[in-house]
PDB file of C-alpha atoms in Angstrom:
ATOM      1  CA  UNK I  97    -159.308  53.881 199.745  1.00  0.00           C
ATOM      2  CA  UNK I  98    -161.344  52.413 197.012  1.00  0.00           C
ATOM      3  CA  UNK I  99    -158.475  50.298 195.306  1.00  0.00           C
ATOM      4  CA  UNK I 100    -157.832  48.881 198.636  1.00  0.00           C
ATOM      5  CA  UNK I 101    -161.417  47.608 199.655  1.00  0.00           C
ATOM      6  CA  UNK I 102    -162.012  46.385 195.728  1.00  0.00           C
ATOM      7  CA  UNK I 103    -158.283  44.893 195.584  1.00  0.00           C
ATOM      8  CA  UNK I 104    -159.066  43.251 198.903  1.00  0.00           C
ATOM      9  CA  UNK I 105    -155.991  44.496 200.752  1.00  0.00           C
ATOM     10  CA  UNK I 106    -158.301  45.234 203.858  1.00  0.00           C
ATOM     11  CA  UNK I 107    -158.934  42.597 206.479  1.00  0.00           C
ATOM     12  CA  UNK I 108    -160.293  43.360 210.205  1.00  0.00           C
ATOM     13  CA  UNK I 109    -157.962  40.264 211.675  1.00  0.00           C
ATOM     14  CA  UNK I 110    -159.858  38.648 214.813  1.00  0.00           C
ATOM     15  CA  UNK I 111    -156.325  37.553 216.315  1.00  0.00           C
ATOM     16  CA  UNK I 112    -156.342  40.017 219.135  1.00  0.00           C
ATOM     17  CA  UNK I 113    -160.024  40.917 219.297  1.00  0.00           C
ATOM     18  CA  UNK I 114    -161.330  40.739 222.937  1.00  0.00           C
ATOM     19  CA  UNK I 115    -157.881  39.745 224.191  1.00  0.00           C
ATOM     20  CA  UNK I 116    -156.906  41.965 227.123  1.00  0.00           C
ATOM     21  CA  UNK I 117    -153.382  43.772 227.195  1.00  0.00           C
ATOM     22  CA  UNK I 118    -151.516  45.216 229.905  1.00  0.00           C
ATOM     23  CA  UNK I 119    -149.903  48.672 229.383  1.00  0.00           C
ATOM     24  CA  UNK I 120    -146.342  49.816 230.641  1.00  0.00           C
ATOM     25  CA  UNK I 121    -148.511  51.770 233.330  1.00  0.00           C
ATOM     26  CA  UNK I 122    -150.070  48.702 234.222  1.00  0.00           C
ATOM     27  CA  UNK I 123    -153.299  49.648 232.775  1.00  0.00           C
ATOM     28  CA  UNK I 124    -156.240  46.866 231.372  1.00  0.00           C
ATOM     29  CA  UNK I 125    -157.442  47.591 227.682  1.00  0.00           C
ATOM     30  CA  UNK I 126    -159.429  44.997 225.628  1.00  0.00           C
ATOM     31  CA  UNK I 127    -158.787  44.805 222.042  1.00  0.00           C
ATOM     32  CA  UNK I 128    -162.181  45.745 219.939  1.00  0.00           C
ATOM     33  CA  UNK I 129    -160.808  45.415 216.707  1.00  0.00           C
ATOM     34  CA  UNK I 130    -158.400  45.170 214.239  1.00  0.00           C
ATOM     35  CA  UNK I 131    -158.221  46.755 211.082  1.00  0.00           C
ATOM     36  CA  UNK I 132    -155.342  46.013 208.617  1.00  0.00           C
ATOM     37  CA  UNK I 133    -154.556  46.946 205.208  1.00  0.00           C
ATOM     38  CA  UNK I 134    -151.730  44.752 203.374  1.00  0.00           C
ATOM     39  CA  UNK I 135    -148.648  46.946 202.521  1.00  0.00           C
ATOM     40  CA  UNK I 136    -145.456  46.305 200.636  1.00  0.00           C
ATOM     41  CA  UNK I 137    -143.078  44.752 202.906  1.00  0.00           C
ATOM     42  CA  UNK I 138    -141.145  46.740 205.200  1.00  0.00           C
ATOM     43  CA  UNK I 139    -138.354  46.028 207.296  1.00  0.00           C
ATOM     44  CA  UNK I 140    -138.612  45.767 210.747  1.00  0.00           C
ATOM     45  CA  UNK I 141    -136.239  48.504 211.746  1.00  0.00           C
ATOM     46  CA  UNK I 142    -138.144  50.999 209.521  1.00  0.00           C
ATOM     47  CA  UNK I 143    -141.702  49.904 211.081  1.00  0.00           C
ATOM     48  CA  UNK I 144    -143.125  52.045 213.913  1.00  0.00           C
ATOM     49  CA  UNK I 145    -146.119  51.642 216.849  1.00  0.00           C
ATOM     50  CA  UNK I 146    -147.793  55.056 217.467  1.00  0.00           C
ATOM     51  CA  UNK I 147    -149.988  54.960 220.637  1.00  0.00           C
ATOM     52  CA  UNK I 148    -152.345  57.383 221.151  1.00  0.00           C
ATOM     53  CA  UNK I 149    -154.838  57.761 224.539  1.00  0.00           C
ATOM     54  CA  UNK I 150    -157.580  59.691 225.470  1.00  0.00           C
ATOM     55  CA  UNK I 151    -161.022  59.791 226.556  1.00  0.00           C
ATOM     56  CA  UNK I 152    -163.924  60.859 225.235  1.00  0.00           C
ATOM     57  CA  UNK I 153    -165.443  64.508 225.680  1.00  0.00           C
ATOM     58  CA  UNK I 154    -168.923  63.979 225.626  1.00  0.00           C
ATOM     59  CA  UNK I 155    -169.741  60.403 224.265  1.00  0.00           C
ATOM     60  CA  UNK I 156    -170.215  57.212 226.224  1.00  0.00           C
ATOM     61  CA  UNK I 157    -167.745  54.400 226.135  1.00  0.00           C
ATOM     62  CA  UNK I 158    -170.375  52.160 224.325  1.00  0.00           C
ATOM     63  CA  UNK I 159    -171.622  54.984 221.767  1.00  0.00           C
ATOM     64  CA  UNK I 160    -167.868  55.260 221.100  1.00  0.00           C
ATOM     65  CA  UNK I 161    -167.311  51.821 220.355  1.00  0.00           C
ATOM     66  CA  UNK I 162    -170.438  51.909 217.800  1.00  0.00           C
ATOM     67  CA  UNK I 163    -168.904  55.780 216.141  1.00  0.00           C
ATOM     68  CA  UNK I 164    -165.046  54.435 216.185  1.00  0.00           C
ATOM     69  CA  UNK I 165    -164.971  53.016 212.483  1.00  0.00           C
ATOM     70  CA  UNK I 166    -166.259  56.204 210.843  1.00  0.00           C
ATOM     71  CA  UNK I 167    -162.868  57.827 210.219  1.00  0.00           C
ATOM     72  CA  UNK I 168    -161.566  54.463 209.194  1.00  0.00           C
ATOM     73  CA  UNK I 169    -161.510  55.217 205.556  1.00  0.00           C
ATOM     74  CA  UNK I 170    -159.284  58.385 205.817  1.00  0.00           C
ATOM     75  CA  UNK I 171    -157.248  56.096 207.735  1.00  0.00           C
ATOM     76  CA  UNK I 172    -157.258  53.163 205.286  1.00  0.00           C
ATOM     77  CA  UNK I 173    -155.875  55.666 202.919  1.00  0.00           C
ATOM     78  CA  UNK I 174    -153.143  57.661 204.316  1.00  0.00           C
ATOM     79  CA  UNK I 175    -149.574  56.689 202.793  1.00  0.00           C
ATOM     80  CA  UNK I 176    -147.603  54.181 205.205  1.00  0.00           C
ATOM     81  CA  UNK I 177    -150.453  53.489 207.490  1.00  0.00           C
ATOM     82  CA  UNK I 178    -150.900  49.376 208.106  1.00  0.00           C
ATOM     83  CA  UNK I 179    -152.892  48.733 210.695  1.00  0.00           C
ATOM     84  CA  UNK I 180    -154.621  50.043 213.718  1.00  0.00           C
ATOM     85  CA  UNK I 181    -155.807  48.195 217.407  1.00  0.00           C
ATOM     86  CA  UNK I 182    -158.771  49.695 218.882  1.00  0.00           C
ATOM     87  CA  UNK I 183    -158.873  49.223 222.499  1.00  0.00           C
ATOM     88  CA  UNK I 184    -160.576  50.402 225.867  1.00  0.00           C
ATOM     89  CA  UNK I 185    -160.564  50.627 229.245  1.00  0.00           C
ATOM     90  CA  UNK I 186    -163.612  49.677 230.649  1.00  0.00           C
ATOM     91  CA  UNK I 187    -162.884  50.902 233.968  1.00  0.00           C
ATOM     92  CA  UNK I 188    -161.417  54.392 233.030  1.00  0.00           C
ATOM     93  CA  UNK I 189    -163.377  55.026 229.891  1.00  0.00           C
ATOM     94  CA  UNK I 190    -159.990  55.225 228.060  1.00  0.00           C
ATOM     95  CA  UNK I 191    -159.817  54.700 224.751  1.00  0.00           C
ATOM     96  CA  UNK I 192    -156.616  53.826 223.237  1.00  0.00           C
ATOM     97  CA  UNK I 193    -155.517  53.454 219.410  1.00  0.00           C
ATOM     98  CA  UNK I 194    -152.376  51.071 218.411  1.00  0.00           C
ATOM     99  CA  UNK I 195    -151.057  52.089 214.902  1.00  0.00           C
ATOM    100  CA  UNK I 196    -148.234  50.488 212.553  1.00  0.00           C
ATOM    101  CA  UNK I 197    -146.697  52.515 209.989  1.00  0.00           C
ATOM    102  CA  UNK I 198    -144.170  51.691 207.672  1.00  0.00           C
ATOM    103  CA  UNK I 199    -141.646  53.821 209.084  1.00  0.00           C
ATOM    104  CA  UNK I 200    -141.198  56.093 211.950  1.00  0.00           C
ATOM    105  CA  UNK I 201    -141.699  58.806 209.304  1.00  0.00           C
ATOM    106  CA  UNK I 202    -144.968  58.239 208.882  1.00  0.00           C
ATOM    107  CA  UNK I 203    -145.507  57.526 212.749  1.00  0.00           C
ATOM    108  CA  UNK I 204    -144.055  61.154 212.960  1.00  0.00           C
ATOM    109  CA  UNK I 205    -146.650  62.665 210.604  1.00  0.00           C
ATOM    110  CA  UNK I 206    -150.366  61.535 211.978  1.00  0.00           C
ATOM    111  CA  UNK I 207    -150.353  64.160 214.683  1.00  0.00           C
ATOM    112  CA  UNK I 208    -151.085  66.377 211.834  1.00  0.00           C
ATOM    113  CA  UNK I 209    -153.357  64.559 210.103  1.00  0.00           C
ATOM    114  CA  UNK I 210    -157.156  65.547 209.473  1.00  0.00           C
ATOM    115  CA  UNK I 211    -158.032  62.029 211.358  1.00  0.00           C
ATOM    116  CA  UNK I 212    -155.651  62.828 214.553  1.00  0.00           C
ATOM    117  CA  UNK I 213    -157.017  66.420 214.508  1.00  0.00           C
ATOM    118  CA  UNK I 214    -160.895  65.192 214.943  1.00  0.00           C
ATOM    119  CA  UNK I 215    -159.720  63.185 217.612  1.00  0.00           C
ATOM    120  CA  UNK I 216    -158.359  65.988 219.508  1.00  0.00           C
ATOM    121  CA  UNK I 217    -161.195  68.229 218.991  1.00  0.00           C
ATOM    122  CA  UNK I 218    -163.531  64.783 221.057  1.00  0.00           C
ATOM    123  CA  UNK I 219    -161.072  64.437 223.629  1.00  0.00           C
ATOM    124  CA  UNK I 220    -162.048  65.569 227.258  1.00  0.00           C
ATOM    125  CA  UNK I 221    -159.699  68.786 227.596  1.00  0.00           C
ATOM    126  CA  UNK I 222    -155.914  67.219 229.055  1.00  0.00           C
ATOM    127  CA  UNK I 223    -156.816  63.647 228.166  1.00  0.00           C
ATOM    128  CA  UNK I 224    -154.800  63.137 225.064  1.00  0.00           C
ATOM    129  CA  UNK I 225    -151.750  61.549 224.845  1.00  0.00           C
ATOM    130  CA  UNK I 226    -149.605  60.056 222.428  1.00  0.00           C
ATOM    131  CA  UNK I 227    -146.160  57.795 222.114  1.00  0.00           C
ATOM    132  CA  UNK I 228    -144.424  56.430 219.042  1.00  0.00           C
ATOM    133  CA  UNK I 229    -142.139  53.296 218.969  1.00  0.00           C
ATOM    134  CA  UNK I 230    -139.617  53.484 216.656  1.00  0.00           C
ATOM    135  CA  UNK I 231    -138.239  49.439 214.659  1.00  0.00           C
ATOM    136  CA  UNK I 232    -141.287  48.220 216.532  1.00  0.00           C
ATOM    137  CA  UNK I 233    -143.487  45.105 215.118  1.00  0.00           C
ATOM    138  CA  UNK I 234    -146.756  45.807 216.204  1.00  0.00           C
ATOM    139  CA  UNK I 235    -148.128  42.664 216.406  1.00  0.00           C
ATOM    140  CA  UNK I 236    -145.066  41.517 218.425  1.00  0.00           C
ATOM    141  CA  UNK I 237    -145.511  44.622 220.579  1.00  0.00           C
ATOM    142  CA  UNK I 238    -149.147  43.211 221.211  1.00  0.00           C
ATOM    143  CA  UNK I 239    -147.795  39.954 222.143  1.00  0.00           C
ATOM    144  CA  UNK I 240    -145.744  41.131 224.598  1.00  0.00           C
ATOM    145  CA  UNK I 241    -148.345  43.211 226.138  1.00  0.00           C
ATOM    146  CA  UNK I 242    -151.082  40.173 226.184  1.00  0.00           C
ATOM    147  CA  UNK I 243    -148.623  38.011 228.179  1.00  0.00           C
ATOM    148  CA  UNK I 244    -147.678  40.646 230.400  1.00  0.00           C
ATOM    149  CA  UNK I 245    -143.852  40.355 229.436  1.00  0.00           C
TER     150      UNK I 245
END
């Protein structure tokens, strides 16, 4: 974690912030933030989107918002993360986080993280759900979703 903030390999990328995106379900989220950590270049066929939803136990939306970068620097430092999305439903109260990894390998291996675990234990009981994309580009998955294609 601490090679990558001195080395400067972190950026929080303001291409997406506030943008809304449409879901396959048809579902509004708006983008809060971006965080992205530079990674040896991978190919697009081994790259993978992991989509996880849920809402929040026992916190509001906006108190969520404000608490949502603590585990960021477990993330930062997990092997094949990239980047992650932050987004939210404002309606719904949905929170929803956009992950690339470098491979679908790694995709396959945050549900048993210490990060994905803490998530489940804040969760409203029933409200957490995940998907992974396999030879997905994240940022053209984004795209896609912002333009409603």
């Amino acid at each position: 974690f601490f090679g990558n903030v001195v080395s400067g390999r972190i950026c929080f990328p303001e291409k997406f912030v506030n943008s809304e995106i449409t879901m396959e379900d048809g579902k509004h989220y708006t983008v809060l933030r971006t965080l992205h950590v530079e990674a040896e270049n991978s190919s697009p066929d081994d790259l993978a989107v992991f989509m996880v939803r849920f809402k929040f136990d026992d916190l509001s939306l906006e108190a969520n918002k404000k608490l949502s970068m603590i585990p960021a620097p477990f993330l930062m430092g997990m092997p094949g993360f990239i980047e992650k999305n932050w987004v939210f439903n404002n309606e719904t109260g949905d929170f929803q986080g956009i992950y690339q990894w470098a491979s679908l390998e790694f995709a396959k291996k945050y549900p048993d993280s210490f990060i994905y675990k803490l998530m489940t234990k804040r969760a409203a009981p029933g409200s957490l759900s995940y998907e992974i994309k396999p030879k997905t580009e994240l940022s053209k998955y984004l795209e896609g979703l912002q333009s409603g294609r």
